[in-house]
mmCIF file of C-alpha atoms and ligand atoms in Angstrom:
data_model
loop_
_atom_site.group_PDB
_atom_site.id
_atom_site.type_symbol
_atom_site.label_atom_id
_atom_site.label_comp_id
_atom_site.label_asym_id
_atom_site.label_seq_id
_atom_site.Cartn_x
_atom_site.Cartn_y
_atom_site.Cartn_z
ATOM 1 C CA UNK A 1 -19.801 -101.965 62.833
ATOM 2 C CA UNK A 2 -21.039 -104.442 60.157
ATOM 3 C CA UNK A 3 -24.619 -104.867 59.050
ATOM 4 C CA UNK A 4 -24.729 -108.649 60.699
ATOM 5 C CA UNK A 5 -24.041 -107.346 64.070
ATOM 6 C CA UNK A 6 -26.531 -104.471 63.943
ATOM 7 C CA UNK A 7 -29.030 -107.362 62.744
ATOM 8 C CA UNK A 8 -28.379 -109.214 65.808
ATOM 9 C CA UNK A 9 -29.156 -106.212 67.988
ATOM 10 C CA UNK A 10 -32.493 -105.653 65.614
ATOM 11 C CA UNK A 11 -33.374 -109.160 66.100
ATOM 12 C CA UNK A 12 -33.052 -108.942 70.101
ATOM 13 C CA UNK A 13 -35.379 -105.710 69.783
ATOM 14 C CA UNK A 14 -37.905 -107.680 67.547
ATOM 15 C CA UNK A 15 -38.321 -110.270 70.287
ATOM 16 C CA UNK A 16 -39.799 -107.360 72.612
ATOM 17 C CA UNK A 17 -42.217 -106.014 69.940
ATOM 18 C CA UNK A 18 -46.070 -105.251 71.288
ATOM 19 C CA UNK A 19 -48.087 -106.375 68.329
ATOM 20 C CA UNK A 20 -50.719 -108.435 69.382
ATOM 21 C CA UNK A 21 -53.111 -107.055 66.807
ATOM 22 C CA UNK A 22 -50.993 -107.465 63.608
ATOM 23 C CA UNK A 23 -48.726 -110.043 65.021
ATOM 24 C CA UNK A 24 -46.174 -108.172 62.433
ATOM 25 C CA UNK A 25 -43.035 -107.953 64.931
ATOM 26 C CA UNK A 26 -40.356 -105.453 63.598
ATOM 27 C CA UNK A 27 -36.783 -104.708 65.212
ATOM 28 C CA UNK A 28 -34.660 -101.982 64.395
ATOM 29 C CA UNK A 29 -31.038 -101.098 65.189
ATOM 30 C CA UNK A 30 -29.481 -97.726 64.558
ATOM 31 C CA UNK A 31 -25.714 -97.038 64.628
ATOM 32 C CA UNK A 32 -25.218 -93.780 66.059
ATOM 33 C CA UNK A 33 -22.595 -91.147 64.601
ATOM 34 C CA UNK A 34 -21.099 -91.854 68.276
ATOM 35 C CA UNK A 35 -20.806 -95.710 67.864
ATOM 36 C CA UNK A 36 -23.429 -96.538 69.822
ATOM 37 C CA UNK A 37 -26.306 -99.007 68.974
ATOM 38 C CA UNK A 38 -29.859 -97.977 69.591
ATOM 39 C CA UNK A 39 -32.650 -100.474 68.805
ATOM 40 C CA UNK A 40 -36.394 -100.427 68.980
ATOM 41 C CA UNK A 41 -39.416 -102.416 68.436
ATOM 42 C CA UNK A 42 -42.750 -101.620 67.326
ATOM 43 C CA UNK A 43 -45.494 -100.638 69.870
ATOM 44 C CA UNK A 44 -49.180 -101.292 68.793
ATOM 45 C CA UNK A 45 -52.333 -100.270 70.820
ATOM 46 C CA UNK A 46 -55.547 -101.131 70.855
ATOM 47 C CA UNK A 47 -56.463 -97.866 69.232
ATOM 48 C CA UNK A 48 -54.644 -98.479 66.107
ATOM 49 C CA UNK A 49 -53.497 -94.949 65.108
ATOM 50 C CA UNK A 50 -51.570 -94.630 68.245
ATOM 51 C CA UNK A 51 -49.188 -97.284 67.541
ATOM 52 C CA UNK A 52 -45.488 -96.407 66.924
ATOM 53 C CA UNK A 53 -43.154 -98.098 64.438
ATOM 54 C CA UNK A 54 -39.934 -99.627 65.499
ATOM 55 C CA UNK A 55 -37.869 -97.016 63.765
ATOM 56 C CA UNK A 56 -39.801 -94.524 65.898
ATOM 57 C CA UNK A 57 -39.089 -96.494 69.142
ATOM 58 C CA UNK A 58 -35.037 -96.768 68.048
ATOM 59 C CA UNK A 59 -34.942 -92.659 67.181
ATOM 60 C CA UNK A 60 -36.471 -91.981 70.546
ATOM 61 C CA UNK A 61 -34.134 -94.148 72.310
ATOM 62 C CA UNK A 62 -31.126 -92.490 70.560
ATOM 63 C CA UNK A 63 -32.126 -89.118 71.004
ATOM 64 C CA UNK A 64 -32.902 -90.055 74.837
ATOM 65 C CA UNK A 65 -29.435 -90.800 75.021
ATOM 66 C CA UNK A 66 -28.426 -87.440 73.461
ATOM 67 C CA UNK A 67 -27.345 -88.940 69.900
ATOM 68 C CA UNK A 68 -29.057 -86.908 67.061
ATOM 69 C CA UNK A 69 -27.143 -88.576 64.136
ATOM 70 C CA UNK A 70 -27.737 -91.873 62.305
ATOM 71 C CA UNK A 71 -24.908 -93.384 60.685
ATOM 72 C CA UNK A 72 -26.677 -96.462 59.575
ATOM 73 C CA UNK A 73 -30.329 -98.312 60.083
ATOM 74 C CA UNK A 74 -30.961 -101.508 59.926
ATOM 75 C CA UNK A 75 -34.478 -102.984 59.982
ATOM 76 C CA UNK A 76 -35.536 -106.327 60.343
ATOM 77 C CA UNK A 77 -38.757 -108.096 58.964
ATOM 78 C CA UNK A 78 -40.822 -110.720 60.728
ATOM 79 C CA UNK A 79 -41.179 -112.593 57.343
ATOM 80 C CA UNK A 80 -39.502 -113.792 54.194
ATOM 81 C CA UNK A 81 -40.268 -110.352 52.790
ATOM 82 C CA UNK A 82 -38.007 -107.341 53.401
ATOM 83 C CA UNK A 83 -39.854 -104.650 55.170
ATOM 84 C CA UNK A 84 -39.074 -100.894 54.028
ATOM 85 C CA UNK A 85 -39.727 -98.098 56.417
ATOM 86 C CA UNK A 86 -43.401 -96.620 56.318
ATOM 87 C CA UNK A 87 -43.527 -93.074 54.487
ATOM 88 C CA UNK A 88 -43.807 -91.543 58.225
ATOM 89 C CA UNK A 89 -40.603 -93.129 59.312
ATOM 90 C CA UNK A 90 -38.731 -92.279 55.966
ATOM 91 C CA UNK A 91 -39.252 -88.601 57.108
ATOM 92 C CA UNK A 92 -38.391 -89.159 60.823
ATOM 93 C CA UNK A 93 -35.122 -90.947 59.921
ATOM 94 C CA UNK A 94 -34.537 -88.079 57.624
ATOM 95 C CA UNK A 95 -34.573 -85.717 60.445
ATOM 96 C CA UNK A 96 -31.397 -87.253 61.795
ATOM 97 C CA UNK A 97 -29.543 -88.295 58.870
ATOM 98 C CA UNK A 98 -28.324 -87.403 55.475
ATOM 99 C CA UNK A 99 -28.985 -88.428 51.933
ATOM 100 C CA UNK A 100 -26.398 -90.807 51.759
ATOM 101 C CA UNK A 101 -27.082 -92.809 54.960
ATOM 102 C CA UNK A 102 -27.458 -96.405 54.415
ATOM 103 C CA UNK A 103 -30.892 -98.099 55.246
ATOM 104 C CA UNK A 104 -30.418 -101.784 55.695
ATOM 105 C CA UNK A 105 -33.356 -104.287 55.498
ATOM 106 C CA UNK A 106 -33.104 -108.027 56.358
ATOM 107 C CA UNK A 107 -35.646 -110.626 55.724
ATOM 108 C CA UNK A 108 -36.202 -113.637 58.277
ATOM 109 C CA UNK A 109 -34.482 -115.965 55.576
ATOM 110 C CA UNK A 110 -31.799 -113.671 55.375
ATOM 111 C CA UNK A 111 -32.166 -111.546 52.404
ATOM 112 C CA UNK A 112 -30.233 -108.154 52.685
ATOM 113 C CA UNK A 113 -31.007 -104.866 50.891
ATOM 114 C CA UNK A 114 -29.075 -101.792 51.312
ATOM 115 C CA UNK A 115 -30.418 -98.457 50.079
ATOM 116 C CA UNK A 116 -29.610 -94.919 50.594
ATOM 117 C CA UNK A 117 -31.910 -92.749 52.332
ATOM 118 C CA UNK A 118 -32.357 -90.722 49.169
ATOM 119 C CA UNK A 119 -33.226 -93.540 47.404
ATOM 120 C CA UNK A 120 -36.321 -94.269 49.957
ATOM 121 C CA UNK A 121 -37.376 -90.552 50.247
ATOM 122 C CA UNK A 122 -36.347 -88.379 47.175
ATOM 123 C CA UNK A 123 -36.936 -84.552 47.423
ATOM 124 C CA UNK A 124 -37.635 -85.037 51.423
ATOM 125 C CA UNK A 125 -39.224 -82.273 53.203
ATOM 126 C CA UNK A 126 -36.915 -79.492 54.284
ATOM 127 C CA UNK A 127 -36.994 -76.269 55.821
ATOM 128 C CA UNK A 128 -35.168 -73.681 53.606
ATOM 129 C CA UNK A 129 -31.983 -73.221 55.308
ATOM 130 C CA UNK A 130 -30.859 -70.313 52.943
HETATM 131 ZN ZN1 ZN B 1 -43.180 -96.544 60.293
#
Protein backbone atom coordinates (compact mmCIF):
# COMPACT_ATOMS: atom_id res chain seq x y z
CA UNK A 1 0.00 0.00 0.00
CA UNK A 2 1.48 3.34 -1.01
CA UNK A 3 2.10 6.24 1.32
CA UNK A 4 -0.58 8.44 -0.20
CA UNK A 5 -3.28 5.82 0.32
CA UNK A 6 -2.24 5.56 3.96
CA UNK A 7 -2.23 9.36 4.15
CA UNK A 8 -5.91 9.33 3.14
CA UNK A 9 -6.68 7.09 6.11
CA UNK A 10 -4.64 9.32 8.43
CA UNK A 11 -6.46 12.43 7.21
CA UNK A 12 -9.82 10.79 7.93
CA UNK A 13 -8.70 9.98 11.47
CA UNK A 14 -7.32 13.48 11.95
CA UNK A 15 -10.81 14.90 11.47
CA UNK A 16 -11.91 13.00 14.60
CA UNK A 17 -9.13 14.28 16.84
CA UNK A 18 -10.26 15.58 20.22
CA UNK A 19 -7.93 18.53 20.63
CA UNK A 20 -9.92 21.39 22.18
CA UNK A 21 -6.94 22.57 24.26
CA UNK A 22 -4.09 22.58 21.79
CA UNK A 23 -6.15 22.63 18.59
CA UNK A 24 -3.30 20.49 17.23
CA UNK A 25 -5.07 17.65 15.48
CA UNK A 26 -2.94 14.71 14.38
CA UNK A 27 -3.91 11.69 12.31
CA UNK A 28 -2.06 8.40 12.01
CA UNK A 29 -2.46 5.35 9.82
CA UNK A 30 -0.62 2.11 10.45
CA UNK A 31 -0.18 -0.55 7.80
CA UNK A 32 -0.17 -3.78 9.76
CA UNK A 33 1.87 -6.78 8.72
CA UNK A 34 -1.43 -8.46 7.85
CA UNK A 35 -2.17 -5.78 5.23
CA UNK A 36 -4.91 -4.06 7.21
CA UNK A 37 -4.90 -0.35 8.04
CA UNK A 38 -5.37 0.93 11.59
CA UNK A 39 -5.87 4.63 12.13
CA UNK A 40 -5.98 6.89 15.11
CA UNK A 41 -6.23 10.48 16.29
CA UNK A 42 -5.02 12.29 19.38
CA UNK A 43 -7.39 12.39 22.34
CA UNK A 44 -6.76 15.26 24.74
CA UNK A 45 -8.09 15.59 28.25
CA UNK A 46 -8.77 18.59 30.49
CA UNK A 47 -6.25 16.97 32.81
CA UNK A 48 -3.50 17.52 30.25
CA UNK A 49 -1.13 14.62 31.12
CA UNK A 50 -3.95 12.17 30.46
CA UNK A 51 -4.07 13.07 26.79
CA UNK A 52 -3.16 10.41 24.26
CA UNK A 53 -1.18 10.83 21.06
CA UNK A 54 -2.58 9.71 17.73
CA UNK A 55 0.13 7.08 17.41
CA UNK A 56 -0.99 5.48 20.70
CA UNK A 57 -4.62 5.44 19.54
CA UNK A 58 -3.67 3.75 16.26
CA UNK A 59 -1.45 1.21 18.02
CA UNK A 60 -4.25 0.41 20.46
CA UNK A 61 -6.66 -0.09 17.60
CA UNK A 62 -4.17 -2.37 15.86
CA UNK A 63 -3.51 -4.52 18.93
CA UNK A 64 -7.22 -4.68 19.70
CA UNK A 65 -7.63 -6.19 16.23
CA UNK A 66 -5.06 -8.90 17.03
CA UNK A 67 -2.28 -7.41 14.90
CA UNK A 68 1.03 -6.83 16.65
CA UNK A 69 3.37 -5.88 13.83
CA UNK A 70 3.73 -2.49 12.14
CA UNK A 71 4.85 -2.58 8.52
CA UNK A 72 4.65 1.19 8.05
CA UNK A 73 3.25 4.16 9.96
CA UNK A 74 2.07 7.47 8.47
CA UNK A 75 1.64 10.63 10.55
CA UNK A 76 -0.25 13.66 9.24
CA UNK A 77 0.49 17.05 10.75
CA UNK A 78 -2.16 19.76 11.16
CA UNK A 79 0.27 22.41 9.92
CA UNK A 80 2.68 22.99 7.07
CA UNK A 81 5.46 21.64 9.29
CA UNK A 82 6.08 17.91 9.58
CA UNK A 83 4.98 16.35 12.87
CA UNK A 84 7.47 13.85 14.22
CA UNK A 85 6.35 11.35 16.84
CA UNK A 86 7.16 12.33 20.44
CA UNK A 87 9.75 10.37 22.36
CA UNK A 88 7.20 8.22 24.12
CA UNK A 89 5.50 7.28 20.86
CA UNK A 90 8.83 6.34 19.31
CA UNK A 91 9.19 3.73 22.02
CA UNK A 92 5.56 2.63 21.56
CA UNK A 93 6.15 2.17 17.83
CA UNK A 94 9.35 0.23 18.57
CA UNK A 95 7.35 -2.28 20.59
CA UNK A 96 5.66 -3.44 17.38
CA UNK A 97 8.19 -2.58 14.68
CA UNK A 98 11.82 -3.16 13.80
CA UNK A 99 14.66 -0.77 13.15
CA UNK A 100 13.95 -0.66 9.41
CA UNK A 101 10.23 0.07 9.70
CA UNK A 102 9.33 3.18 7.72
CA UNK A 103 7.91 6.16 9.57
CA UNK A 104 6.32 8.60 7.10
CA UNK A 105 5.43 12.18 7.93
CA UNK A 106 3.18 14.41 5.82
CA UNK A 107 2.54 18.12 6.31
CA UNK A 108 -0.74 19.74 5.31
CA UNK A 109 1.01 21.33 2.35
CA UNK A 110 2.07 17.90 1.12
CA UNK A 111 5.69 17.72 2.22
CA UNK A 112 6.66 14.10 2.81
CA UNK A 113 9.55 12.68 4.80
CA UNK A 114 10.34 9.00 5.19
CA UNK A 115 12.75 7.80 7.88
CA UNK A 116 13.49 4.48 9.51
CA UNK A 117 12.48 3.88 13.09
CA UNK A 118 16.17 3.48 13.92
CA UNK A 119 16.77 7.04 12.73
CA UNK A 120 14.12 8.31 15.14
CA UNK A 121 15.05 6.04 18.03
CA UNK A 122 18.64 4.85 17.97
CA UNK A 123 19.65 2.62 20.87
CA UNK A 124 16.01 1.91 21.70
CA UNK A 125 15.35 0.35 25.07
CA UNK A 126 15.03 -3.43 24.79
CA UNK A 127 15.02 -6.30 27.22
CA UNK A 128 18.13 -8.44 26.84
CA UNK A 129 17.06 -11.32 24.62
CA UNK A 130 20.22 -13.40 25.17
ZN1 LIG B 1 3.36 10.82 21.21
